Short mmCIF file of C-alpha atoms and ligand atoms in Angstrom, two decimals:
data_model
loop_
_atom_site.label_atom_id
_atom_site.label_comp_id
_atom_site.label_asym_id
_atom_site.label_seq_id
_atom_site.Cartn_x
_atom_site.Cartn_y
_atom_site.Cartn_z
CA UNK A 3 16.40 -9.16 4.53
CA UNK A 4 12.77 -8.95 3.07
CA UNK A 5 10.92 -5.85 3.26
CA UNK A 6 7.44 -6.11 3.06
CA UNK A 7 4.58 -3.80 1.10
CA UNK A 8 4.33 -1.00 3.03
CA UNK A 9 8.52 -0.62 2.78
CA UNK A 10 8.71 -0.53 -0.74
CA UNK A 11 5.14 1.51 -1.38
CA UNK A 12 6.48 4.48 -2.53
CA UNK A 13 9.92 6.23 -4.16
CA UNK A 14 10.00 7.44 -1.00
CA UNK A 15 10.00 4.37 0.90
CA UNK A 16 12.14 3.01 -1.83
CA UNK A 17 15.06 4.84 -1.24
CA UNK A 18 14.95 4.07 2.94
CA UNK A 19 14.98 0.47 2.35
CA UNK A 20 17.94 1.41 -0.42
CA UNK A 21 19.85 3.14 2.36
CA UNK A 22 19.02 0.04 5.07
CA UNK A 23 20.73 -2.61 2.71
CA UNK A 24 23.70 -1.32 0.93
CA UNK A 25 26.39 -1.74 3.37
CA UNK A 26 28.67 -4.48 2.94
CA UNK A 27 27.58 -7.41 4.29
CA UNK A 28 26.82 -10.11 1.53
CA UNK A 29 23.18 -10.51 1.42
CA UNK A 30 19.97 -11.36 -0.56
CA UNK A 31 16.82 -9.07 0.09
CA UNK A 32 13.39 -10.52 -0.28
CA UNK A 33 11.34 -7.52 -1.50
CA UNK A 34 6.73 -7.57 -1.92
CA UNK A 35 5.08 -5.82 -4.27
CA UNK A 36 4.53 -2.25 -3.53
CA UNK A 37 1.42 -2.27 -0.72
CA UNK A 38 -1.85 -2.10 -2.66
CA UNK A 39 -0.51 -3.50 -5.64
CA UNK A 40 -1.17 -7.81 -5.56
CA UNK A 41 -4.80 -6.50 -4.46
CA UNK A 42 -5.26 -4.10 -7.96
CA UNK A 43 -4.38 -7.71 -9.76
CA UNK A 44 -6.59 -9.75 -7.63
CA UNK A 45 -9.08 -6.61 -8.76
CA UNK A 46 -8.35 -7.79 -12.23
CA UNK A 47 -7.74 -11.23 -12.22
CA UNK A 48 -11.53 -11.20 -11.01
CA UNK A 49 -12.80 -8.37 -13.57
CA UNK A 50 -10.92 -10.78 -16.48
CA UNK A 51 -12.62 -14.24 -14.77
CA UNK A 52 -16.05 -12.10 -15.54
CA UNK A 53 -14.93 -11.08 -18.75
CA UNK A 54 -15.84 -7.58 -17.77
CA UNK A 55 -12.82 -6.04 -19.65
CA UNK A 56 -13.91 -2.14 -18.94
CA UNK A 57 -13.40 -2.99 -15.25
CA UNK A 58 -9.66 -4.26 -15.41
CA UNK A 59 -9.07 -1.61 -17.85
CA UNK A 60 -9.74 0.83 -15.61
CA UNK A 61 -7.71 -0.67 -12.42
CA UNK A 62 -4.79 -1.66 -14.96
CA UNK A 63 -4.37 2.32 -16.13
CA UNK A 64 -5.04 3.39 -12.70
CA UNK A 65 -1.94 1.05 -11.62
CA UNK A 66 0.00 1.71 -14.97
CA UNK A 67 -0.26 5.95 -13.76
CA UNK A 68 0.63 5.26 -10.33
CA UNK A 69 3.91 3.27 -11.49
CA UNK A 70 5.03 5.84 -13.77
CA UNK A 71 4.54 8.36 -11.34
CA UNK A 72 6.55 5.88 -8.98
CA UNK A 73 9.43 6.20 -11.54
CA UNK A 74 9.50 10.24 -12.05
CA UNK A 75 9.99 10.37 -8.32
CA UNK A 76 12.64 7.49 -7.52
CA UNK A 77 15.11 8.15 -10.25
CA UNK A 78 16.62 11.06 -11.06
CA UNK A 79 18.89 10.81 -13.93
CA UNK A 80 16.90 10.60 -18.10
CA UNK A 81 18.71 7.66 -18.43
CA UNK A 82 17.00 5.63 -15.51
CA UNK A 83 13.86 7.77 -15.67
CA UNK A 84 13.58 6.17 -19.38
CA UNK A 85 14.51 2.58 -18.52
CA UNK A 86 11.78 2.62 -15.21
CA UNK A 87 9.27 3.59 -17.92
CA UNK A 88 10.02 0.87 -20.61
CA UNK A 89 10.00 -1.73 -17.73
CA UNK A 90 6.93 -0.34 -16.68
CA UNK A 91 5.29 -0.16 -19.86
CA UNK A 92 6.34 -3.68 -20.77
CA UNK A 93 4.65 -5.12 -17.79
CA UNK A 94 1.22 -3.65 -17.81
CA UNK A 95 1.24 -4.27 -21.79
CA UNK A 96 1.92 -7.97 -20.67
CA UNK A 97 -1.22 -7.53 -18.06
CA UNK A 98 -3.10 -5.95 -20.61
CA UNK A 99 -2.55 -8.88 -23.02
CA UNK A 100 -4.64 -10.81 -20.99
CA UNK A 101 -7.55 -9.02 -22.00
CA UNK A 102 -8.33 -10.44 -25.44
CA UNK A 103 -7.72 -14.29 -24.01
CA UNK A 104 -9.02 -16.97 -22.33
CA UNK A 105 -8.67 -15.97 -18.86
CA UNK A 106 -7.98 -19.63 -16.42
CA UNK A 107 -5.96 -19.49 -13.21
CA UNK A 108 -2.77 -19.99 -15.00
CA UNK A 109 -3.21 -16.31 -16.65
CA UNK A 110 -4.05 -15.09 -12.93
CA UNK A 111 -1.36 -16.62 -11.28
CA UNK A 112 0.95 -14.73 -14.15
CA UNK A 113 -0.60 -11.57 -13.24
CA UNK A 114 -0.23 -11.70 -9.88
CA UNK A 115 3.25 -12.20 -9.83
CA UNK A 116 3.66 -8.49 -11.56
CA UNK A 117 3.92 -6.87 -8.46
CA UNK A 118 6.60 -8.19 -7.22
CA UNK A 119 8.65 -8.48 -10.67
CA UNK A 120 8.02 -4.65 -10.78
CA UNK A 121 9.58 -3.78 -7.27
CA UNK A 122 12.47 -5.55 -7.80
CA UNK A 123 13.27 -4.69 -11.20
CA UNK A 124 12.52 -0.74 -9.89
CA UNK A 125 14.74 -1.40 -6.64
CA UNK A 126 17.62 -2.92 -9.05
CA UNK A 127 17.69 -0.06 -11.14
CA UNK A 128 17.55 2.17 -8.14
CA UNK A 129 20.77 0.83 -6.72
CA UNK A 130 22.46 1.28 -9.80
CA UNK A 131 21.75 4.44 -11.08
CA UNK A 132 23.24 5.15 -6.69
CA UNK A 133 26.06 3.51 -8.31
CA UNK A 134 25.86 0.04 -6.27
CA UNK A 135 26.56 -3.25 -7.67
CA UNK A 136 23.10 -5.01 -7.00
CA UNK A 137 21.90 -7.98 -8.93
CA UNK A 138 18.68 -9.53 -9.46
CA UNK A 139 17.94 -12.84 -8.65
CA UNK A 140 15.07 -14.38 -10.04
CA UNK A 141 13.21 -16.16 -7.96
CA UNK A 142 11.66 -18.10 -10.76
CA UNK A 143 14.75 -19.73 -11.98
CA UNK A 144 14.75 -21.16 -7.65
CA UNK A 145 11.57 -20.60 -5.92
CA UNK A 146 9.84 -23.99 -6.30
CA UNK A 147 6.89 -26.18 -4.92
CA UNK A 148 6.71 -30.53 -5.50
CA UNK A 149 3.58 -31.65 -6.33
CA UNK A 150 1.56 -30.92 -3.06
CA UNK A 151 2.24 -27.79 -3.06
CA UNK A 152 5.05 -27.73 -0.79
CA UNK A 153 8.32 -25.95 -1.19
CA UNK A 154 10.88 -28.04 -3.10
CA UNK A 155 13.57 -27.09 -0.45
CA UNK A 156 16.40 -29.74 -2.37
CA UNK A 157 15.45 -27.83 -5.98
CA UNK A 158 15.49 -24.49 -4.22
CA UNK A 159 18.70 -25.13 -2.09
CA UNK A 160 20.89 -26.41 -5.44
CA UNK A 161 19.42 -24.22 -8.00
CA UNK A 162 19.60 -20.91 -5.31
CA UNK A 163 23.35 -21.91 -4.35
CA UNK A 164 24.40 -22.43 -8.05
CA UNK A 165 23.09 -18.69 -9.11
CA UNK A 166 25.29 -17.82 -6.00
CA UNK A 167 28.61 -19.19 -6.63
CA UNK A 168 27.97 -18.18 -9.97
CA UNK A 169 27.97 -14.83 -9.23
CA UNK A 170 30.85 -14.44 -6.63
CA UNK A 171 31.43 -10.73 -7.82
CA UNK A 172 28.11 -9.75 -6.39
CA UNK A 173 27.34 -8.69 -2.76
CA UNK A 174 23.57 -7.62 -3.06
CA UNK A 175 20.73 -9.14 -4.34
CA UNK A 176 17.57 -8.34 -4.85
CA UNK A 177 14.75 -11.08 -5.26
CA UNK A 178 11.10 -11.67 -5.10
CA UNK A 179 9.08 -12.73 -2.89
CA UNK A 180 6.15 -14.27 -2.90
CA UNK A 181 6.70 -15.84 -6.26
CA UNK A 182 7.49 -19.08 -7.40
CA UNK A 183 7.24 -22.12 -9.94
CA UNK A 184 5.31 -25.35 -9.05
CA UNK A 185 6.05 -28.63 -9.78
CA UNK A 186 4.56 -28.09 -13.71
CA UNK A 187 7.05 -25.11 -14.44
CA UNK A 188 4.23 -22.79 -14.06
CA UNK A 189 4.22 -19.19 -12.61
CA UNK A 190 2.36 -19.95 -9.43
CA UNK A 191 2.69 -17.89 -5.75
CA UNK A 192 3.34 -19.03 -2.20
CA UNK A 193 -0.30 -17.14 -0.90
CA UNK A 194 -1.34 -13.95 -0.25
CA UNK A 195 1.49 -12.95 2.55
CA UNK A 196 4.05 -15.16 1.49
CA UNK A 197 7.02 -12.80 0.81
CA UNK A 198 7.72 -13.83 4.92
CA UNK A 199 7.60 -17.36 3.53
CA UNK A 200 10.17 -16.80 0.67
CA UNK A 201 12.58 -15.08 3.47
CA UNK A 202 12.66 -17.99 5.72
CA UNK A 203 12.98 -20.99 2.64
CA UNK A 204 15.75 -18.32 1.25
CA UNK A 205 17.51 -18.32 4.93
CA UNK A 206 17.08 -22.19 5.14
CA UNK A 207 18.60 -22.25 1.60
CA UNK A 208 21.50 -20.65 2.31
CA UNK A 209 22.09 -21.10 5.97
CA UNK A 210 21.97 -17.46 6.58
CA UNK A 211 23.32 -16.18 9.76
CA UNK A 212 19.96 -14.18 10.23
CA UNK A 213 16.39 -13.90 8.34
CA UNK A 214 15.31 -9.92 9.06
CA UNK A 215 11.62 -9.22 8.11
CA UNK A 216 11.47 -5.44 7.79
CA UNK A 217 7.71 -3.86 8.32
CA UNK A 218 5.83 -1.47 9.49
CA UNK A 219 5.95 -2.03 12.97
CA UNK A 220 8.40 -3.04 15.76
CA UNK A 221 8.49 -6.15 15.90
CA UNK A 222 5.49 -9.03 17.21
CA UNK A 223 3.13 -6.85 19.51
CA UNK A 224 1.28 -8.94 22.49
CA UNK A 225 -2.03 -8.50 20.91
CA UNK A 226 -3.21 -7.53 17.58
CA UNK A 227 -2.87 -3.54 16.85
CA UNK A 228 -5.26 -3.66 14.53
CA UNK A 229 -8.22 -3.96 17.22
CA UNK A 230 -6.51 -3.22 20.37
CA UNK A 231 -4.84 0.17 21.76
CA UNK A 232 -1.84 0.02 24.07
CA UNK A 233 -0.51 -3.45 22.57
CA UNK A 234 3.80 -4.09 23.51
CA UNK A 235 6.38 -5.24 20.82
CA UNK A 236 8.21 -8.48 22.52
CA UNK A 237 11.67 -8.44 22.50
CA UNK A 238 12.66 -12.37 22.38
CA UNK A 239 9.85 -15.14 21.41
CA UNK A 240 10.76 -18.78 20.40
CA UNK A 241 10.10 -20.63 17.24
CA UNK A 242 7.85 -22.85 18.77
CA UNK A 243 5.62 -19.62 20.35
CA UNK A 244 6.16 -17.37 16.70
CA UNK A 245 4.78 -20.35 14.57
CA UNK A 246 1.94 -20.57 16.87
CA UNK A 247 1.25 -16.84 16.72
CA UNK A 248 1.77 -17.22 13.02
CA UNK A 249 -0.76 -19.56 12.38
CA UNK A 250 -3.49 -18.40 14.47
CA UNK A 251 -3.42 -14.58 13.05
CA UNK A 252 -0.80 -12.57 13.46
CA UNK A 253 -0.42 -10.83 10.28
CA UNK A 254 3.33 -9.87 10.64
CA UNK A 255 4.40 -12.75 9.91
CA UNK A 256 3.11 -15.56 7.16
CA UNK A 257 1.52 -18.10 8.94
CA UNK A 258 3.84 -21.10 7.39
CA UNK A 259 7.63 -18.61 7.54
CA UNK A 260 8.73 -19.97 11.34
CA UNK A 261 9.17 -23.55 10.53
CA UNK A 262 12.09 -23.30 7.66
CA UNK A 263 14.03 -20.91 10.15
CA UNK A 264 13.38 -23.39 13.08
CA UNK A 265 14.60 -26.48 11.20
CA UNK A 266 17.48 -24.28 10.22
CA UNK A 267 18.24 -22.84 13.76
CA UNK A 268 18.07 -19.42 12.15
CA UNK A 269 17.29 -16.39 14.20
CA UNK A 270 14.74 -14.36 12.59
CA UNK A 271 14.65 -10.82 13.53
CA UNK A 272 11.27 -8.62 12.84
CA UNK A 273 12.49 -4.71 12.57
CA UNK A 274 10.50 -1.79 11.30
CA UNK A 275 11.68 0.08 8.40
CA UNK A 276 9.37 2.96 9.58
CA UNK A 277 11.90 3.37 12.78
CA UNK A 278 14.99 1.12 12.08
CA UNK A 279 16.86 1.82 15.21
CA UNK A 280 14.13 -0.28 17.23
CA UNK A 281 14.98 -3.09 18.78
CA UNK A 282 12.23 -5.34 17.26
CA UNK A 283 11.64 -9.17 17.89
CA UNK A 284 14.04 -11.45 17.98
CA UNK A 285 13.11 -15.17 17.34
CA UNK A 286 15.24 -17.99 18.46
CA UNK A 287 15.67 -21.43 19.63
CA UNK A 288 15.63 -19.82 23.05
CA UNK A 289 13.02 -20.90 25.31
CA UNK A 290 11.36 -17.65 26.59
CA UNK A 291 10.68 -16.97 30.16
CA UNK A 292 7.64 -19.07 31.88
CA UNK A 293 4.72 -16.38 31.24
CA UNK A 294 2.16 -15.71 29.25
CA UNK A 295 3.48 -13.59 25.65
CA UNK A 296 0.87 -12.51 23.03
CA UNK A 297 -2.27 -13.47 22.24
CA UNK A 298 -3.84 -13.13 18.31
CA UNK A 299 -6.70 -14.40 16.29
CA UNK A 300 -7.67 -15.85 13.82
CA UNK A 301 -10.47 -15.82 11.62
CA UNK A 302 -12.90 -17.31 8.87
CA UNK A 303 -13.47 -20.71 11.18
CA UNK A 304 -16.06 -23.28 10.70
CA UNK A 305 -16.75 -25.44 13.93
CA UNK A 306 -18.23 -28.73 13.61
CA UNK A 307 -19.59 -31.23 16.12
CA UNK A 308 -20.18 -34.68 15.48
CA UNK A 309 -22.58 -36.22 18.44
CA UNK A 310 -22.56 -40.33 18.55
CA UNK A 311 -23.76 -42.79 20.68
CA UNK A 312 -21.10 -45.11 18.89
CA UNK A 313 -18.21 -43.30 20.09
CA UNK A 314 -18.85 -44.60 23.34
CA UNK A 315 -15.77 -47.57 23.81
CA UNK A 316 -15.40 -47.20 20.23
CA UNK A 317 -11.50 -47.10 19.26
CA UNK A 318 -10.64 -46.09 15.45
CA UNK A 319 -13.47 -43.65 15.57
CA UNK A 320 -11.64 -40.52 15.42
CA UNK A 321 -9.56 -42.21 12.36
CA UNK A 322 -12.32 -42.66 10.80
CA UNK A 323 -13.53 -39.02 11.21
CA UNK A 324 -9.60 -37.68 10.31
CA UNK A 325 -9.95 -39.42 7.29
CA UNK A 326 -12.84 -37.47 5.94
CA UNK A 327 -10.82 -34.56 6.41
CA UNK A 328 -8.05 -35.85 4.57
CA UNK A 329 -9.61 -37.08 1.71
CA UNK A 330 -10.86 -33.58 1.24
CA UNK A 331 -7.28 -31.97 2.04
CA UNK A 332 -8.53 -29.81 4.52
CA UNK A 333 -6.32 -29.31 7.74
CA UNK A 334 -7.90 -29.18 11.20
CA UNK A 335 -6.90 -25.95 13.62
CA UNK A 336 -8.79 -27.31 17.09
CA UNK A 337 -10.17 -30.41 18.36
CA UNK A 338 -11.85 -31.39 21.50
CA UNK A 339 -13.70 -34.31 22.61
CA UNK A 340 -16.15 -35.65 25.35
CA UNK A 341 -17.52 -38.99 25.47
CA UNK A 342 -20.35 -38.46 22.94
CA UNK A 343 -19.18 -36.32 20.61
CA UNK A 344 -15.71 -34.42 19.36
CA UNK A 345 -15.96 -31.09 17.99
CA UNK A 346 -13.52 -29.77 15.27
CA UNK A 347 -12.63 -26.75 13.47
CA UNK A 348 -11.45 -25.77 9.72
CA UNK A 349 -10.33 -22.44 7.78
CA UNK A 350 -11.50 -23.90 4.83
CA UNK A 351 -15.10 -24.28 3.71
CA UNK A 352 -14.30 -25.16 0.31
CA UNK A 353 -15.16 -28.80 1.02
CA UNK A 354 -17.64 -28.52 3.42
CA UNK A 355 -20.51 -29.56 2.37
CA UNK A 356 -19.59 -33.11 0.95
CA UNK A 357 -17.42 -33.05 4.70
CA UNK A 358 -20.35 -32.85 6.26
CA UNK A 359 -22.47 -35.63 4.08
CA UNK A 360 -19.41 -37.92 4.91
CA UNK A 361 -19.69 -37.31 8.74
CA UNK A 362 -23.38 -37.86 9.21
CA UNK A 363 -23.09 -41.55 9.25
CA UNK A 364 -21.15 -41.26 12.48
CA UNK A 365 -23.83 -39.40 14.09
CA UNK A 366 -25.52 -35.79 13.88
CA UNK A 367 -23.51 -32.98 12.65
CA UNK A 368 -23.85 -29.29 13.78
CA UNK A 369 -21.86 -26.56 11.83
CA UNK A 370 -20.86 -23.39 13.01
CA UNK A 371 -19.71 -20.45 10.84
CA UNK A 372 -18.02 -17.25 11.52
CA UNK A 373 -15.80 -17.87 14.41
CA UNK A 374 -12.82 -17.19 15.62
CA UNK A 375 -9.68 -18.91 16.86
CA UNK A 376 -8.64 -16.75 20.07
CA UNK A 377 -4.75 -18.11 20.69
CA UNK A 378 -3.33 -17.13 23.80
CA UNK A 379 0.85 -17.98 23.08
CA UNK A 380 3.73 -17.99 25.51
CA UNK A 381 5.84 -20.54 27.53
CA UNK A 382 3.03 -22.14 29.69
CA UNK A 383 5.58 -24.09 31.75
CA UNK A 384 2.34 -27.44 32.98
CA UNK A 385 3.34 -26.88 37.03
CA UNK A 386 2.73 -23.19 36.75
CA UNK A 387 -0.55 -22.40 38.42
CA UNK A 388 -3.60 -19.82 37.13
CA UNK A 389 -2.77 -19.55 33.16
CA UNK A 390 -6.31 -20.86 32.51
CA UNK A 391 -8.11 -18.98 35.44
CA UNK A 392 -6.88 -15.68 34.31
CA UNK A 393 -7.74 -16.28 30.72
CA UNK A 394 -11.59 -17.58 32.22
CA UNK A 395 -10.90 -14.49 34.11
CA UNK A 396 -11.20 -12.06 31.49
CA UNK A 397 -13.39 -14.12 28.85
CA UNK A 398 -16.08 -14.19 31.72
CA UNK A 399 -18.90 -12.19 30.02
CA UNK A 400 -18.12 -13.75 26.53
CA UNK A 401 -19.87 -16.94 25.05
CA UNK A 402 -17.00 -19.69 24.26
CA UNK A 403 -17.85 -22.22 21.85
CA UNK A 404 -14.50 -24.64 22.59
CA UNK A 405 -11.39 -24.74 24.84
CA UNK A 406 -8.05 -26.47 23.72
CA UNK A 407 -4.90 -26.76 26.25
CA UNK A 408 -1.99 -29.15 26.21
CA UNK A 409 -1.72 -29.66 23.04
CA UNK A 410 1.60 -27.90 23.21
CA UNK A 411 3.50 -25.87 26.53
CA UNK A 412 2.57 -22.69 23.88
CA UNK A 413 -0.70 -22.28 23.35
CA UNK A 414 -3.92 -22.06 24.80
CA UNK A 415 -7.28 -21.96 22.17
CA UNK A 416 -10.58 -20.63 22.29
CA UNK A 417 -13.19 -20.31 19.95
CA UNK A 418 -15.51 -17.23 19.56
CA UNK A 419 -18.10 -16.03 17.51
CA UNK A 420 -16.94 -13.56 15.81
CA UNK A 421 -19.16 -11.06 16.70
CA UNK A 422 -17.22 -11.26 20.02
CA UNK A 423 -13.45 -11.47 18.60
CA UNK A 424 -12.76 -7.62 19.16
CA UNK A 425 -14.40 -7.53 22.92
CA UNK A 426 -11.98 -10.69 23.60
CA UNK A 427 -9.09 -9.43 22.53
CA UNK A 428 -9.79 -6.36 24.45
CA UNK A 429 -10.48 -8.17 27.69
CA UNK A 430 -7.92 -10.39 27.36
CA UNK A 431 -4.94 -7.40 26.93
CA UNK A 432 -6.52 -6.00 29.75
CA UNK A 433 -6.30 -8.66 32.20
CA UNK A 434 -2.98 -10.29 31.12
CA UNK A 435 -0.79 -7.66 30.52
P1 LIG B 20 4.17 -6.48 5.31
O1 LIG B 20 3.45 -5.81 4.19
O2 LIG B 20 5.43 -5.80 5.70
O3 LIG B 20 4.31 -7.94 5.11
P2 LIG B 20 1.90 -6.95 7.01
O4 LIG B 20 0.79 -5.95 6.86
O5 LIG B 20 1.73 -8.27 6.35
O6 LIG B 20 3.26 -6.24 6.58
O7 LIG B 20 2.18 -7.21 8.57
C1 LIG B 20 2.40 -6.14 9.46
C2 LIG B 20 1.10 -5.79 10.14
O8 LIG B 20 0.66 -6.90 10.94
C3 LIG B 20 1.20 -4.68 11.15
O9 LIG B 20 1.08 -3.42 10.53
C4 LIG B 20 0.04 -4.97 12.11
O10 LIG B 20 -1.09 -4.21 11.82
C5 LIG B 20 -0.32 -6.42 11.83
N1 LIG B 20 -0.29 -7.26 13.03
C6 LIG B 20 -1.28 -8.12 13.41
N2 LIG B 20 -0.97 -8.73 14.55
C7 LIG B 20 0.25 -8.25 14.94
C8 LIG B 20 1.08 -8.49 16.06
N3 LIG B 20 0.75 -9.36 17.02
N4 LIG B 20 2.24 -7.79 16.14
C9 LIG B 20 2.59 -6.92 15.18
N5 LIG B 20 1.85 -6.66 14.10
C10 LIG B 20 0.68 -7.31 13.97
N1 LIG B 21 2.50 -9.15 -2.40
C1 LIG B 21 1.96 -10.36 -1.81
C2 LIG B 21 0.68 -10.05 -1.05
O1 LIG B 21 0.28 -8.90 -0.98
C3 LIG B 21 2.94 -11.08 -0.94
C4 LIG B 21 3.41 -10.35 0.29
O2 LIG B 21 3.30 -9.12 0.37
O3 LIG B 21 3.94 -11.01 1.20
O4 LIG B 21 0.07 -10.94 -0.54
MG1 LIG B 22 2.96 -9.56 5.26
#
């Protein structure tokens, strides 16, 4: 079960999510940092980088007060009142200690990972001053990535199921998300979101019967709530069509979490801890009915075209373009081609410059910032008729810059400006559901 920031972002909240996981089920609960918090550290991670020490001083007591307050409200006996206050203390003197230093990314990965130490820790002490038998797991003795950067699922899996059987007297524990080692032994984090991510390697590790990802909403709307009224929570969605909304924007869940669950054939189950009763999503191996399900964007895309007269009978030349992008580790979203030219897009534009110099000895290059992956997800069974017209349909007063269908029976691409993401999203809701 992980709960997410909003869950755990006050006492209050606290003791819901308490009440939601203490029955007797054996389980491990994935828990974020308290919402608000991992952006306060980013706030002074960056104050520290720019050695302006009167700025992170101020966010670190403003975050220090909060906590404390935090603690006066979620226990109630001296005894637990006095032992939320040393932890607290003893983790913003640790943030503060960063202060006087050198300041590189391995200090800011160590301070972003207080935020999630601090919830669980709180949470812990929490069900034991209720009297439960809860037990911290610590996700930095498990929680591991190789060397690029991907989870170390054999490390995880042993070192997760040792702590385990090594505890046998324990039914409930409480872990971080988010957090992990890499392959160095250093603190480092699985991205901003990743909590979802820890859940569903956790799952995998274990061969849970069920990942739950408890939010603030019902379950995976058809659109994004954020910028359109009216939007439906969807009852049953596959792996394949959750990874797709996943990657192309849907907040609620961390664009990488499907695909541990999937290999795993575990159902995930999205459930609000704001209304727990709900029915929420469930996500399966289940092939949904033929239909169109959700759409979501996503944003921060660069779109590149590369024109050539040599791609004409040319074979290779697309390798030859891929390889750019892999020598510069940057993954591509969308592609389309035509017989002159191929057009691409990116998330990333921390390589794009020297990108670019590589591609222009294919052929011209045009770049286009600020766009927007539109991603239109659901089981497009390929004899079903009018899945494109109706999209065309309702994006018929909006500029598209590139169309991408077949690339799987789940999704259907388009890319924006995005200037025009919000009007899109609208029109789209409107005419497909
Ligand atoms: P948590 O802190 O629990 O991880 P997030 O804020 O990361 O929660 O994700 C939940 C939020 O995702 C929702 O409050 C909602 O605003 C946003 N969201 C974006 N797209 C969708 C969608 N298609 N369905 C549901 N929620 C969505
Ligand atoms: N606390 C981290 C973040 O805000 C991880 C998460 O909440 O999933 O990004
Ligand atoms: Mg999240």
């Amino acid at each position: 079960m992980k709960f997410g920031g909003t869950s755990v972002g006050s006492a209050e909240r606290m003791k819901e999510v308490a009440r939601l996981i203490v029955d007797k089920e054996r389980k491990i609960v994935v828990l974020s940092a308290m919402a608000g918090t991992t952006n306060s550290l980013v706030d002074i991670a960056n104050y520290l980088y720019k050695k302006n020490h009167d700025g992170a001083n101020e966010v670190i007591s403003r975050l220090e007060r909060l906590y404390n307050n935090e603690v006066e409200a979620l226990f109630s006996t001296a005894e637990y009142k006095e032992k939320g206050h040393a932890l607290v203390l003893s983790h913003f003197d640790y943030i503060k200690s960063f202060t006087k230093d050198v300041f590189t990314v391995f200090e800011e990965k160590s301070i972003l990972a207080q935020g999630e130490l601090l919830s669980t820790a709180l949470m812990n002490f929490y069900l034991n001053e209720q009297g439960y038998n809860s037990m911290l797991l610590p996700a930095l003795d498990f929680m591991r990535t190789n060397k690029n950067g991907e989870p170390d699922s054999p490390f995880i899996k042993e070192n997760l199921n040792t702590f385990l059987d090594e505890n046998k007297g324990y039914d409930l524990f409480i872990t971080q998300g988010y957090i992990c080692r890499n392959a160095f032994g250093e603190i480092d984090n699985l991205q901003r979101g990743g909590s979802d991510y820890s859940a569903s390697l956790i799952g995998a590790a274990i061969s849970a019967s069920e990942i739950q990802i408890w939010t603030d909403i019902d379950g995976m709307h058809n659109n994004d709530p954020r910028y359109v009224e009216n939007t439906r929570s969807i009852s049953h969605l596959s792996f394949d069509e959750a990874a797709e909304l996943a990657y192309f924007g849907a907040k609620i869940l961390h664009p990488t979490s499907v695909l541990p669950a999937k290999l795993g054939n575990i159902p995930v189950r999205l459930l609000n801890t704001l209304d727990p009763k709900a029915k929420g999503t469930l996500i399966s191996a289940e092939e949904s009915h033929a239909g169109i399900a959700a759409v979501a964007a996503k944003d921060g895309i660069t779109a590149i075209r590369i024109k050539s007269g040599r791609m004409l009978l040319a074979y290779g030349f697309l390798r030859q373009i891929f390889e750019i992008f892999e020598s510069y580790k940057t993954p591509i979203d969308m592609i389309t081609t035509s017989e002159v030219g191929v057009s691409v897009t990116i998330d990333s534009d921390k390589h794009l410059e020297d990108i670019v110099d590589s591609i222009r000895k294919f052929g011209t290059v045009e770049v286009d910032r600020d766009q927007v992956i539109v991603c239109v997800v659901g089981h497009l069974v390929r004899d079903n008729k009018g899945y494109a017209n109706k999209i065309f349909e309702a994006l018929k007063e909006i500029p598209v810059r590139m169309i991408s269908y077949g690339g799987s029976d789940h999704n259907i691409s388009l890319l924006v400006a995005s200037d025009h993401k919000k009007d899109a999203l609208r029109a789209l809701s409107a005419k497909l559901f």
